[in-house]
Amino acid sequence: MIEAIKWHLYDYIGGYMFLVLALSLFLGFPVGLTLGGLALLFTVAGIGLDLMSVNELFLYADRLWQTAAVNQVLVAVPAFVFMGIMLEKSRVAAELLRALQLILAKVPGGLGLAVTLLGTIMAATTGIIGASVVMLTMMALPAMLDAGYDKRLASGTVASSATLGILIPPSIMLVMMADLMAIPVGDLFLAAVVPGLLLAGLYCVYIIVIGIFKPQRAPRIARASDEIGAANIVRLMLKGFVPPVILITLVLGSIFAGWATPTEAAGIGAFGAMLLAFFNKRLTGRILNDVCVETASISAMIFLIMAGATAFSYTFRALYGEDLILDFISWMDLSHWGFLILLMALIFFLGFFFDWLEITLIVLPVFAPVVASMASEFAPALGIEGLPIADQRAQMLFWFAVIVAVNLQTSFLTPPFGFALFFLKGSAPPEVKITDIYKGIIPFVAIQLVGLALVIAFPQIALSLPRLLD
Amino acid sequence: QDRVRWRMHSTYPEALPVAGATSYHLGETIDMISGGAFDIRVFEPGALVAGTQYYDAVSNGSIDAAYGSPAFNTGKNSAYAFFAAVPFGPGAGEMMAWLRYGGGMELANELYAEDNLYMLPCGILPPETAGWFRKEIKTMDDLKGLKMRFLGLGAKVMEKFGVSTQLLAPSEIYQALELGTLDAAEQSIPAVDRGLGFYQIAKYNYFPGWHQQSTVQELLINLDSWNALDEGKQTMVKLACDQALMQQFAEGEAAEFEVMQANVEDGVQNMTWSDDQLDQFRAAWEEVVADETGSNPDSQRVWDSLTKFRENYKIWGDAAYLK
Amino acid sequence: MHALLKVSDIFDAIGRRIGQIGAWMILPMILIIVYDVVTRKFVVVQQFVQNSALNDFLSPTKLQEAEWHLHAIIFLLAYGLAYLNGTHVRVDLWRETRSPRTKAWIEVAALLVLGIPYVCVLFWASYNLAYTSFLQGEGSAAMTGIPHRWVIKSFVPLGAAVLLMALTATLIRLGLFLGGSAAIREAAGSRLGMLGIHTEAEDRRAEA
Ligand code: NA
Ligand code: NA
């Protein structure tokens, strides 16, 4: 009997990790500590099953160190978080959003559209989700709630547009995928641009539809007495637009003029935000201290989740959890379309629990070569029958990489375990509950799936831009 | 002996040209010749530990082995650099001669043993390119003020000519080069650089790569894991590494010309440092190595061994090979 | 009982103060980035620094390493602070409907089974890494970077230790809240933000 249980666990312990995680999350204990604690419990079980050794516990610290600390690009996280909080505390963000609202007063869902635009601009400056979600939440969420936006719509808009950064270059995820699949990273960057903008467009359509048919969820603004008349409007525009436009020019400009890397541009932006607060006469010692402390707390929140997640996913791999997944797919033995769709479903499912890095590491090394080998079968669908087989394989991999990337962007958004949702919760005003966020994201996850279906059905969405510029 | 199961880290993703597949093949080969009694599971970079940062994990036994290069361990002891590649160092043949018959391996494993490690040479790569530049380097003065990604002892040499060496995250190199945040970048052999897309942006590719005339790859093994193997399994690992080394060496030599031809088609100019320029790099290197060996007694010992071997080798090398 | 509450207050204060010190490191981090970017564009300045003794401190490689060193210090030292302030994210859709007493029991159980064991392991493992690094005299893998890697590595066990203090302080308070007299219970409860007990003092503060 005990032997039988042991053998059962030996094969399926990875599956139980999912199950226990899904249940434990709802205890309401901090997510990072829940992940770390479960990792430890399963490591102990793994040691009992002779699958792991005590020494592997060193990797809890080593992996935290390697992924969170020794990482040049993550410097953008505290920098962007600082910038977001500073803009919020110095009222620059509020004035910007007020001005945007006044301009877009006639457009249904105007403020939501403005926030999506802001998220898309930010996507061009960073590919680190923690940074962009927190910054957009800090800047836009309070203003949306003040304007009477439904909490769910507001948090869904913020979370989804802030995750566009992973699709629109620069993106560390695309670099990593290019690495794993041995495809040129520059071309993959190009291939991901149009799908990223397409998704932004789909969010906008959804927001406009809500604005028209359910205006109580995305109300238009009522003008205050000092917001009527041309002179007042001009004054508000100047006050609202000039400072952030300077800031955005500074950040984007320093990247595209070749002065700074995107990571460094985040630091420049943080410095610029401090200057703006100074000129707004809001840079007091008290505010500076508050901004620093809040920045550190939110960074700690992000990187404690990372610490727990890295321990959890290591344990999953060390218990050979991925074999369950890989064996299942080969056991299904499907034709090329069936295979691709199953793979997409699987990535989507993994996205409920893992972040992009773990998923790419499990899925791409094994299945990218399989997908490449199906290039000739997919060639008619991609319109590349005429090309030599090597080029067919390359095109196939680009397309595959992009649909995987869209799918992985979705993984940040899917409850219960969506990093973007956690980061949003950690930096949102307390009245925004995790339930609001979970419910609010559902329509946007549906939009993601529509976007994914479009890129699958019309591969040219991904393939035409690199071809055009080649 | 019962069935042995190892977890092994690979610094390179399997799809990386030349060096990428080596470790995965190694795992399969050993599994096969042991009839399944020695199961080595090879993991992609990041699955167990991050790409180049495997030293601690192997040393403390978190994982049994890792495939990489001694060049990645220089933070632990800068003397490890000499077992991978040194500026103006030997090519593949002479390097292997020193390691196996000149006392190199004994020195290496003496140092590694201090951290409970055992190293086997398990691959060797052909010369790297000297870097990709956005502008032609006509005189050494053109190097002054250039922002370049360059790592290791070679970086110190470049700094002597006014190059400002930058420590960019791999994910930002391409864009930085594209936008002019970087003026130049050095990474690897042509076949690997091709995938990084440098040829699209920096059109001057310089040769020869004086900083890395050959690069030894290692299989780094936890000493306890190694000692726990019976002699048969130890021999399997040794033989598999020898085979891997030969395979990688041949593939490395075979994989470059097509890529260089493709680069030329894409408008890249293959440039050659003049003898005078190389002499200047060499002079700067001699200063750098004097600093390095002066500050690390281990480096001094290894450098002395290598230098002595190379002096002895010279009469043969100069006489035997066509220039 | 009061002594225990006092201990928890001391742990709390230490955790917050260390977190605050770390938090201020964001300012040097930003300034280093600005300095690095600006001087890089002015070749005259950059060459001057590179050819002077200043290069030992201000070389781009050292500055760029200093950026992530400071980033690591910021988040590691704030682990405890963020727990005390309730910044660490909780999926509390089921929990928030429970009574404060049930919440307290859940938190105690989760701390004992999940949180504290994990952080203890993290402390032990990271202490080992830092100590090994010290023994090895580890430097920067870039060879031209910041030496003495053990210094920055020590912030991992330090951050874990501060977090452990914050968890312990909370465990003490939860114990007092669950088992103490009415006065103690109120004093402990008011210090436990995660229970969602609104005290009058808090309401007054919120209004102000
Ligand atoms: Na991006
Ligand atoms: Na998810």
Tab-separated table of C-alpha atoms in Angstrom, chain A residues 17 61 63 84 111-112 114 137 143 154 162 184 186 235 240 275 291 316 346 352 383 403 408 414 423:
chain	number	residue	atom	x	y	z
A	17	MET	CA	2.076	20.878	-6.747
A	61	ALA	CA	19.001	31.540	-2.326
A	63	ARG	CA	18.314	31.437	-7.805
A	84	GLY	CA	5.238	56.439	-10.890
A	111	LEU	CA	-10.005	58.092	-20.028
A	112	GLY	CA	-9.692	54.333	-20.559
A	114	ALA	CA	-5.845	57.477	-22.688
A	137	THR	CA	-1.316	51.579	-11.601
A	143	ALA	CA	-7.589	58.919	-11.391
A	154	ALA	CA	-10.233	50.214	-14.524
A	162	ALA	CA	0.745	47.529	-18.906
A	184	PRO	CA	17.453	36.520	-35.023
A	186	GLY	CA	15.931	41.866	-34.320
A	235	ARG	CA	-4.193	76.775	-18.835
A	240	GLY	CA	-1.359	68.985	-17.406
A	275	LEU	CA	12.767	67.575	-10.956
A	291	VAL	CA	8.258	57.908	-2.116
A	316	PHE	CA	8.654	21.473	-9.968
A	346	LEU	CA	-1.176	23.867	-22.736
A	352	PHE	CA	-2.467	30.048	-14.802
A	383	GLY	CA	1.610	31.571	-47.740
A	403	ILE	CA	1.851	33.349	-31.034
A	408	LEU	CA	2.587	34.213	-22.607
A	414	THR	CA	-4.870	34.882	-15.993
A	423	PHE	CA	1.601	43.655	-8.950
